[in-house]
mmCIF file of C-alpha atoms in Angstrom:
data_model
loop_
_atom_site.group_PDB
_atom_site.id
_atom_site.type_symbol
_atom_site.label_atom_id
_atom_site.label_comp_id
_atom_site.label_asym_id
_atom_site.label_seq_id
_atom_site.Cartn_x
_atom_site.Cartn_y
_atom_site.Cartn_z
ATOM 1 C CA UNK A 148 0.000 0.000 0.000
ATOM 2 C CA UNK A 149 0.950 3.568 -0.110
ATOM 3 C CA UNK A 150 -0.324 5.317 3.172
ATOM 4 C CA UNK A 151 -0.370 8.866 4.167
ATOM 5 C CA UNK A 152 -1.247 9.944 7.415
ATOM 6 C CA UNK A 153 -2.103 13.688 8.518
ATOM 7 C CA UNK A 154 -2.289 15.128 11.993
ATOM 8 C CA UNK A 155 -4.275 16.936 13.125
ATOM 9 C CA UNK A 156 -7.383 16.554 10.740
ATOM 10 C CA UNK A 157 -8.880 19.740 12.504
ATOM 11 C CA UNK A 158 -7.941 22.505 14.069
ATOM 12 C CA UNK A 159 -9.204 25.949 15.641
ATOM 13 C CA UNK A 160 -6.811 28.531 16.351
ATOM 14 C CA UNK A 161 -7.204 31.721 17.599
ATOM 15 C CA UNK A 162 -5.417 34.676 14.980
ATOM 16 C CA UNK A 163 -1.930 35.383 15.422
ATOM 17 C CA UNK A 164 -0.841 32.237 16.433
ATOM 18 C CA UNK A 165 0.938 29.187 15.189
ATOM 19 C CA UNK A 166 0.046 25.785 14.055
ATOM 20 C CA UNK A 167 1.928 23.268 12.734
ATOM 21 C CA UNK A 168 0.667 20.182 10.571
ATOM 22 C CA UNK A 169 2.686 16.829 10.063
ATOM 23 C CA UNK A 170 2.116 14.631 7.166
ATOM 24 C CA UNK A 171 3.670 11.191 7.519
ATOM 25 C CA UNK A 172 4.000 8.271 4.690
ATOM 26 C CA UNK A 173 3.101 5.312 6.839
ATOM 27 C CA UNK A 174 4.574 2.480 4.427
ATOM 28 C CA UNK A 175 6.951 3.969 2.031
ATOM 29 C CA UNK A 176 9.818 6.276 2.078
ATOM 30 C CA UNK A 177 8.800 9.962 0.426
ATOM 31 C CA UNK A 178 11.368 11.556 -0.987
ATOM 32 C CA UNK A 179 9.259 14.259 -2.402
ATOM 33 C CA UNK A 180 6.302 15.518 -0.417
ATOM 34 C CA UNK A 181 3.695 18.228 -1.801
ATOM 35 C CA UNK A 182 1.875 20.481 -0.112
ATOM 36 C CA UNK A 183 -2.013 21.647 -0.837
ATOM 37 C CA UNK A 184 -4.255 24.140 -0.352
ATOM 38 C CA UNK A 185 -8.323 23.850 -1.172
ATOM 39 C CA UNK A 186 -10.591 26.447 -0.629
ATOM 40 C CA UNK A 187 -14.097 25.620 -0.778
ATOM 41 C CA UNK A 188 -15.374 24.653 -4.353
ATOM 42 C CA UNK A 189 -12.400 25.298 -6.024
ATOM 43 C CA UNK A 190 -9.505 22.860 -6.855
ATOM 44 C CA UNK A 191 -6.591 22.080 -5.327
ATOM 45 C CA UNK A 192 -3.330 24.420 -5.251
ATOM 46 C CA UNK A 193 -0.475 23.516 -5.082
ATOM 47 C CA UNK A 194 1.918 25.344 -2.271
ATOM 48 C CA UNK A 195 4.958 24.009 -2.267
ATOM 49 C CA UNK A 196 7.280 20.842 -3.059
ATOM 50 C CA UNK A 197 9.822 19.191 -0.336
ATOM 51 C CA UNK A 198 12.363 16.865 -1.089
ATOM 52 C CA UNK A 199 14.437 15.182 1.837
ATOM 53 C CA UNK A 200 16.982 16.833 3.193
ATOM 54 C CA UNK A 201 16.847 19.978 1.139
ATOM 55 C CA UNK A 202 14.662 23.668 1.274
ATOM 56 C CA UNK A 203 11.686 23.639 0.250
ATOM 57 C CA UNK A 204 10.496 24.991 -3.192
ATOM 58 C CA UNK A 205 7.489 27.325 -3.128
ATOM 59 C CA UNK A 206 4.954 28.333 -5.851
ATOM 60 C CA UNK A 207 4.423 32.067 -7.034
ATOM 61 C CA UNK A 208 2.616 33.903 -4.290
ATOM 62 C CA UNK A 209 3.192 31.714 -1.476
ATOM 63 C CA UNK A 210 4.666 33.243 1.289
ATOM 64 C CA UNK A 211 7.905 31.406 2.631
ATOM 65 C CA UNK A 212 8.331 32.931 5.673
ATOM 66 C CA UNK A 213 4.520 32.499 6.687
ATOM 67 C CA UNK A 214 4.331 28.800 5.583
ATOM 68 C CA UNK A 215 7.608 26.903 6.747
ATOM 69 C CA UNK A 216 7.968 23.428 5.715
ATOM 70 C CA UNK A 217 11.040 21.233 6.620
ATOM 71 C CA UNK A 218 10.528 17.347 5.242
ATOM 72 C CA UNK A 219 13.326 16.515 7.753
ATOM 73 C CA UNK A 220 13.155 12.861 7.136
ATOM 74 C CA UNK A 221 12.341 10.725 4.164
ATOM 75 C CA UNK A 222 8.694 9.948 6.209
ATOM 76 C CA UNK A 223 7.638 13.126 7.919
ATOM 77 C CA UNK A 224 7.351 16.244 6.771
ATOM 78 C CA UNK A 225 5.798 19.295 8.657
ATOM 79 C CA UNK A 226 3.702 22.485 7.409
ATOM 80 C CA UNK A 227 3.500 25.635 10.378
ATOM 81 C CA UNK A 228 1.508 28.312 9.539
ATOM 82 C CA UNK A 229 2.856 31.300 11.222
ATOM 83 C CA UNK A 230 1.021 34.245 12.606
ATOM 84 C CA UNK A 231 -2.353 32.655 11.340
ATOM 85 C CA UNK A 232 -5.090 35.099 10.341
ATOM 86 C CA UNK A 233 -8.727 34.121 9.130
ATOM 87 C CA UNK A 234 -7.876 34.182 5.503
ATOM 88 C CA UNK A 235 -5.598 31.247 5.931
ATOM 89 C CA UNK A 236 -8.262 29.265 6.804
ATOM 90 C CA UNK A 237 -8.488 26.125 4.088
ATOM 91 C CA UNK A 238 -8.295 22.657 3.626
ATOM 92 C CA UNK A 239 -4.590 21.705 3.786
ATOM 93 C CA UNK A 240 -3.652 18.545 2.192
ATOM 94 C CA UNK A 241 -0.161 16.994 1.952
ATOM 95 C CA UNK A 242 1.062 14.445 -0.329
ATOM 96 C CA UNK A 243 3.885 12.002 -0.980
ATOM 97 C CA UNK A 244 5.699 10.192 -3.929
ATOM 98 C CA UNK A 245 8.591 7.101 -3.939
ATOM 99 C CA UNK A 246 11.225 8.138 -5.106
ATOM 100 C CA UNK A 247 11.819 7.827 -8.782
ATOM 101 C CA UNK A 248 7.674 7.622 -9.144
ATOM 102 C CA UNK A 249 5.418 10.442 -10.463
ATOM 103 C CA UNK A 250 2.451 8.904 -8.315
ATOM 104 C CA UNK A 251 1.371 11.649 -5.639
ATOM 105 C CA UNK A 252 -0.758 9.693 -2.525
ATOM 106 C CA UNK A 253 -2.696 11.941 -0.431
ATOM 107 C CA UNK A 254 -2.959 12.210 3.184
ATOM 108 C CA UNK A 255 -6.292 12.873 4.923
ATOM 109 C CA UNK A 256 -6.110 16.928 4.825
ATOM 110 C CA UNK A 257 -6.575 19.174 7.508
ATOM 111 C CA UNK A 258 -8.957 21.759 8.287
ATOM 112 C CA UNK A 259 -7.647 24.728 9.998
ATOM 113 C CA UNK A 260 -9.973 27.908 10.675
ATOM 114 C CA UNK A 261 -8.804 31.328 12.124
ATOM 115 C CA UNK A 262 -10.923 32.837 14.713
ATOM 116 C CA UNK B 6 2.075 27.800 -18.851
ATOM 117 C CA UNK B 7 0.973 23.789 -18.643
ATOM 118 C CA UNK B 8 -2.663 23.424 -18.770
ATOM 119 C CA UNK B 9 -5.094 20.568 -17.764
ATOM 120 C CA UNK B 10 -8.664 21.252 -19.085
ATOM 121 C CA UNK B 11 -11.915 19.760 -17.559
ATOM 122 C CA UNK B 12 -15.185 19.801 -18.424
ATOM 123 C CA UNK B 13 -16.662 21.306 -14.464
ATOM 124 C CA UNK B 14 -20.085 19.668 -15.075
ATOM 125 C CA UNK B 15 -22.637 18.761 -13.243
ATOM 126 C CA UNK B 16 -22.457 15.808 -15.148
ATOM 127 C CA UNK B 17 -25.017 13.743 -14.245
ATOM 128 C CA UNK B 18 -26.215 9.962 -14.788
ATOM 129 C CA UNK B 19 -28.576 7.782 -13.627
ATOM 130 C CA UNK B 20 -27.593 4.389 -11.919
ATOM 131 C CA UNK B 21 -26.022 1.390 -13.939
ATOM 132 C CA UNK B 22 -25.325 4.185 -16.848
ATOM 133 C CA UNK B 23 -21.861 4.644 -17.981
ATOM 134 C CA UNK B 24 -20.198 8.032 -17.112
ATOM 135 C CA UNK B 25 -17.430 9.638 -18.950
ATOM 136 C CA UNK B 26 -15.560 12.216 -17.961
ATOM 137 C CA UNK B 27 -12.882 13.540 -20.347
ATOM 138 C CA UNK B 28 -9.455 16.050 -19.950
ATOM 139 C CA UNK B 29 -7.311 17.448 -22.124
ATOM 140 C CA UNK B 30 -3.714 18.525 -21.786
ATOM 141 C CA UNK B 31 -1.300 21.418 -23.481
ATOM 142 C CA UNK B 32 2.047 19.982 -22.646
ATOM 143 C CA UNK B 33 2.455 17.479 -25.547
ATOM 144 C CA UNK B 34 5.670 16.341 -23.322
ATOM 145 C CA UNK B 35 3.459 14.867 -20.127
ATOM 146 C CA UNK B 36 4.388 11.039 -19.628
ATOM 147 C CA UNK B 37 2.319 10.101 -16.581
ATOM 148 C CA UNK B 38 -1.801 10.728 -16.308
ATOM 149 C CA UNK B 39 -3.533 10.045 -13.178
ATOM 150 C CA UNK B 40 -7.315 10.414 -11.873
ATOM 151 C CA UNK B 41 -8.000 11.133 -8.728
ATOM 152 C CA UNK B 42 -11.095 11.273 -6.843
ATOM 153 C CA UNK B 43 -12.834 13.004 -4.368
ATOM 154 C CA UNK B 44 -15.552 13.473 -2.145
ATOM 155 C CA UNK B 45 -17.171 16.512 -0.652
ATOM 156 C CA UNK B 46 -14.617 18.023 2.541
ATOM 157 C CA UNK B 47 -12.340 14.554 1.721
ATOM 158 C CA UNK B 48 -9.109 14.491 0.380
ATOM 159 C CA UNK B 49 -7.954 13.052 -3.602
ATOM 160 C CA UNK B 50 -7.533 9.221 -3.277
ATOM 161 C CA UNK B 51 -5.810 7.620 -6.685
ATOM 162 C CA UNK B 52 -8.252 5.795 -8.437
ATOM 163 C CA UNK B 53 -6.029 5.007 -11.715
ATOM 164 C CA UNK B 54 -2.845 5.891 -13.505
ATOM 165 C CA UNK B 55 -2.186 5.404 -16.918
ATOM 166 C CA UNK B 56 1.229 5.990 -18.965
ATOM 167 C CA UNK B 57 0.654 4.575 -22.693
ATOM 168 C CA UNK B 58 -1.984 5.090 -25.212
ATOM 169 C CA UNK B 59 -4.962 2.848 -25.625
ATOM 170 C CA UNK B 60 -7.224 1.426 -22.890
ATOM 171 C CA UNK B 61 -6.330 0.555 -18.905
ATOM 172 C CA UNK B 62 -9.179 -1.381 -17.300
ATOM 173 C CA UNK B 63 -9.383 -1.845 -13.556
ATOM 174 C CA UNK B 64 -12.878 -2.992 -12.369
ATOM 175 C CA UNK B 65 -15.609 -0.598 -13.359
ATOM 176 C CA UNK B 66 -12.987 1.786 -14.409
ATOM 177 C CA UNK B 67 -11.207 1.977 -17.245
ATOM 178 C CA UNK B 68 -8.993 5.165 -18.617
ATOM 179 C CA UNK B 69 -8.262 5.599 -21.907
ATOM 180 C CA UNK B 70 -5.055 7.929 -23.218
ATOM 181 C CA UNK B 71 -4.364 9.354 -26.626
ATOM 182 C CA UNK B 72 -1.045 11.268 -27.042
ATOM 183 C CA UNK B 73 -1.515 12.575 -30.202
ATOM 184 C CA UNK B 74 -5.090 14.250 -29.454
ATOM 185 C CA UNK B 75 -3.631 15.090 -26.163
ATOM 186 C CA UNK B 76 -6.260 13.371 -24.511
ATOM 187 C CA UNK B 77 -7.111 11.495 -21.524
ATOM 188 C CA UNK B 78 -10.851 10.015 -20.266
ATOM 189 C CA UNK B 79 -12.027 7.914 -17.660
ATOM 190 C CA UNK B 80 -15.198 5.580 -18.289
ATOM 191 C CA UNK B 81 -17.110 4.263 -15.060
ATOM 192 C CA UNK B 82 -19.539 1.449 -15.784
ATOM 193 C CA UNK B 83 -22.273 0.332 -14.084
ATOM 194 C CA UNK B 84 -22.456 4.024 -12.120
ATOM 195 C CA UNK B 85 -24.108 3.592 -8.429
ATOM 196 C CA UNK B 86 -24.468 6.805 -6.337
ATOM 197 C CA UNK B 87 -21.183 6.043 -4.055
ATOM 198 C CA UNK B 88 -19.356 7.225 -7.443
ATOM 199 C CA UNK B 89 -20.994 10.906 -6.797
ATOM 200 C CA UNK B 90 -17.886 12.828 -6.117
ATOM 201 C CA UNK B 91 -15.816 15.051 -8.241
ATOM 202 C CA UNK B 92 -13.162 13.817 -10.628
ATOM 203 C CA UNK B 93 -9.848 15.581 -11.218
ATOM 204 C CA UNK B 94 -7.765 14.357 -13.972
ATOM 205 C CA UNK B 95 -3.722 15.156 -12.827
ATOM 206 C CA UNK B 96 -0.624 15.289 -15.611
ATOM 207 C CA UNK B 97 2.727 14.866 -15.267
ATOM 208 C CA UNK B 98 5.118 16.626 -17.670
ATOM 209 C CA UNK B 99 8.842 16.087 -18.636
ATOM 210 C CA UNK B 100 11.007 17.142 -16.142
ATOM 211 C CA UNK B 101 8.744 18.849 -13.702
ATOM 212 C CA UNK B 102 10.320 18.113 -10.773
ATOM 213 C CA UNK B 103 7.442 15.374 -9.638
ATOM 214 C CA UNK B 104 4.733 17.898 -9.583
ATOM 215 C CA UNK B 105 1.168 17.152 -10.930
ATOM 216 C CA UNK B 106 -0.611 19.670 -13.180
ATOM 217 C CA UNK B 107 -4.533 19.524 -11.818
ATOM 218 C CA UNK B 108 -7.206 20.189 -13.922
ATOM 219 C CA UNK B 109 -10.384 21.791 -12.217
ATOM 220 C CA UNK B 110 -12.402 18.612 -11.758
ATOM 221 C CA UNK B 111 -15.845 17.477 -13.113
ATOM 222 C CA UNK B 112 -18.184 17.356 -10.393
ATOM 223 C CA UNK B 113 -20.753 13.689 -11.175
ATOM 224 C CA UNK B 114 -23.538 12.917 -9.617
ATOM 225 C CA UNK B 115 -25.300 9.491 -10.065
ATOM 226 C CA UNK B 116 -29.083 9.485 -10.080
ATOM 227 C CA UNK B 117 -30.825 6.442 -7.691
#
């Protein structure tokens, strides 16, 4: 199999703090993990890509400093959301590929809302 | 700028009826093709990939790629109402580092 776990699946935070999201492959080394963002209705978006061991690469418009991802092994890889305000509420999803595959699995998501 | 074009819908069918959705790509260099699906508030889960042209059957499913027309469809026999959920076709180009072009999605519904 090719699991992907997510933690938390929810969470409320008040604005101005911090939260942090882990995506784990359960079964399979990820060398590359992805990173997602889904507002409602609308498709998914990607963030940023992680490999192992290296910085992250972000898309245009996402904020590196506000969304700090560090894939620090080749099976967890973490998302914190800094200084959260109510417009970075979303669905966050991660996802992870084998190495040397193009095959993305998906991990649960996570639904964060700003107060 | 890679594209991945999907027809939004509603598409809808009524039970036992064969859906299709279809997608079409612009980077005439994408090797891999995937389709994902998912439910309402759920996450994508991988419900086939396919890499050659012609026809890749798996159970009720089967996707069918055409390089040339830069094409890629999924058929779903035998639709029952658990299929409702929206389908997003996902491309993989030369060399982009891994990451998956997504198209939009086609939202299906299946009729009791």
């Amino acid at each position: 199999g090719a699991v992907v776990s997510q933690h938390p699946s929810r969470v409320i935070c008040k604005s101005g703090t911090s939260v942090k999201i882990e995506c784990r492959s359960l079964d399979f080394q990820a060398t590359t993990m992805f990173w997602y963002r889904q507002f409602p209705k609308q498709s998914l978006m990607l963030m940023a890509t992680s490999n192992e061991g290296s910085k992250a690469t972000y898309e245009q418009g996402v904020e590196k400093d506000k969304f700090l991802i560090n894939h620090a092994s080749l099976t967890l890889s973490t998302l914190t959301v800094t200084s959260a305000h109510p417009e970075d509420s979303s669905f966050y999803i991660c996802s992870a590929s084998r190495e040397g595959a193009d095959t993305q699995y998906f991990g649960p998501g996570t639904r964060l809302t700003v107060l | 700028q890679k594209e991945v074009e999907q027809n939004s819908g509603p598409l809808s069918v009524p039970e036992g009826a064969i859906a299709s959705l279809n997608c079409t790509y612009s980077d005439r260099g994408s090797q891999s093709f995937f389709w994902y699906r998912q439910y309402s508030g759920k996450s994508p889960e991988l419900i086939m990939s396919i890499y050659s042209n012609g026809d890749k059957e798996d159970g009720r499913f089967t996707a069918q790629l055409n390089k040339a027309s830069q094409y890629v469809s999924l058929l779903i026999r035998d639709s029952q109402p658990s299929d409702s959920a929206t389908y997003l076709c996902a491309v993989h180009g030369e060399g982009s580092a891994r990451q998956l072009t997504f198209g939009s999605g086609t939202q299906l519904t299946v009729l009791p």
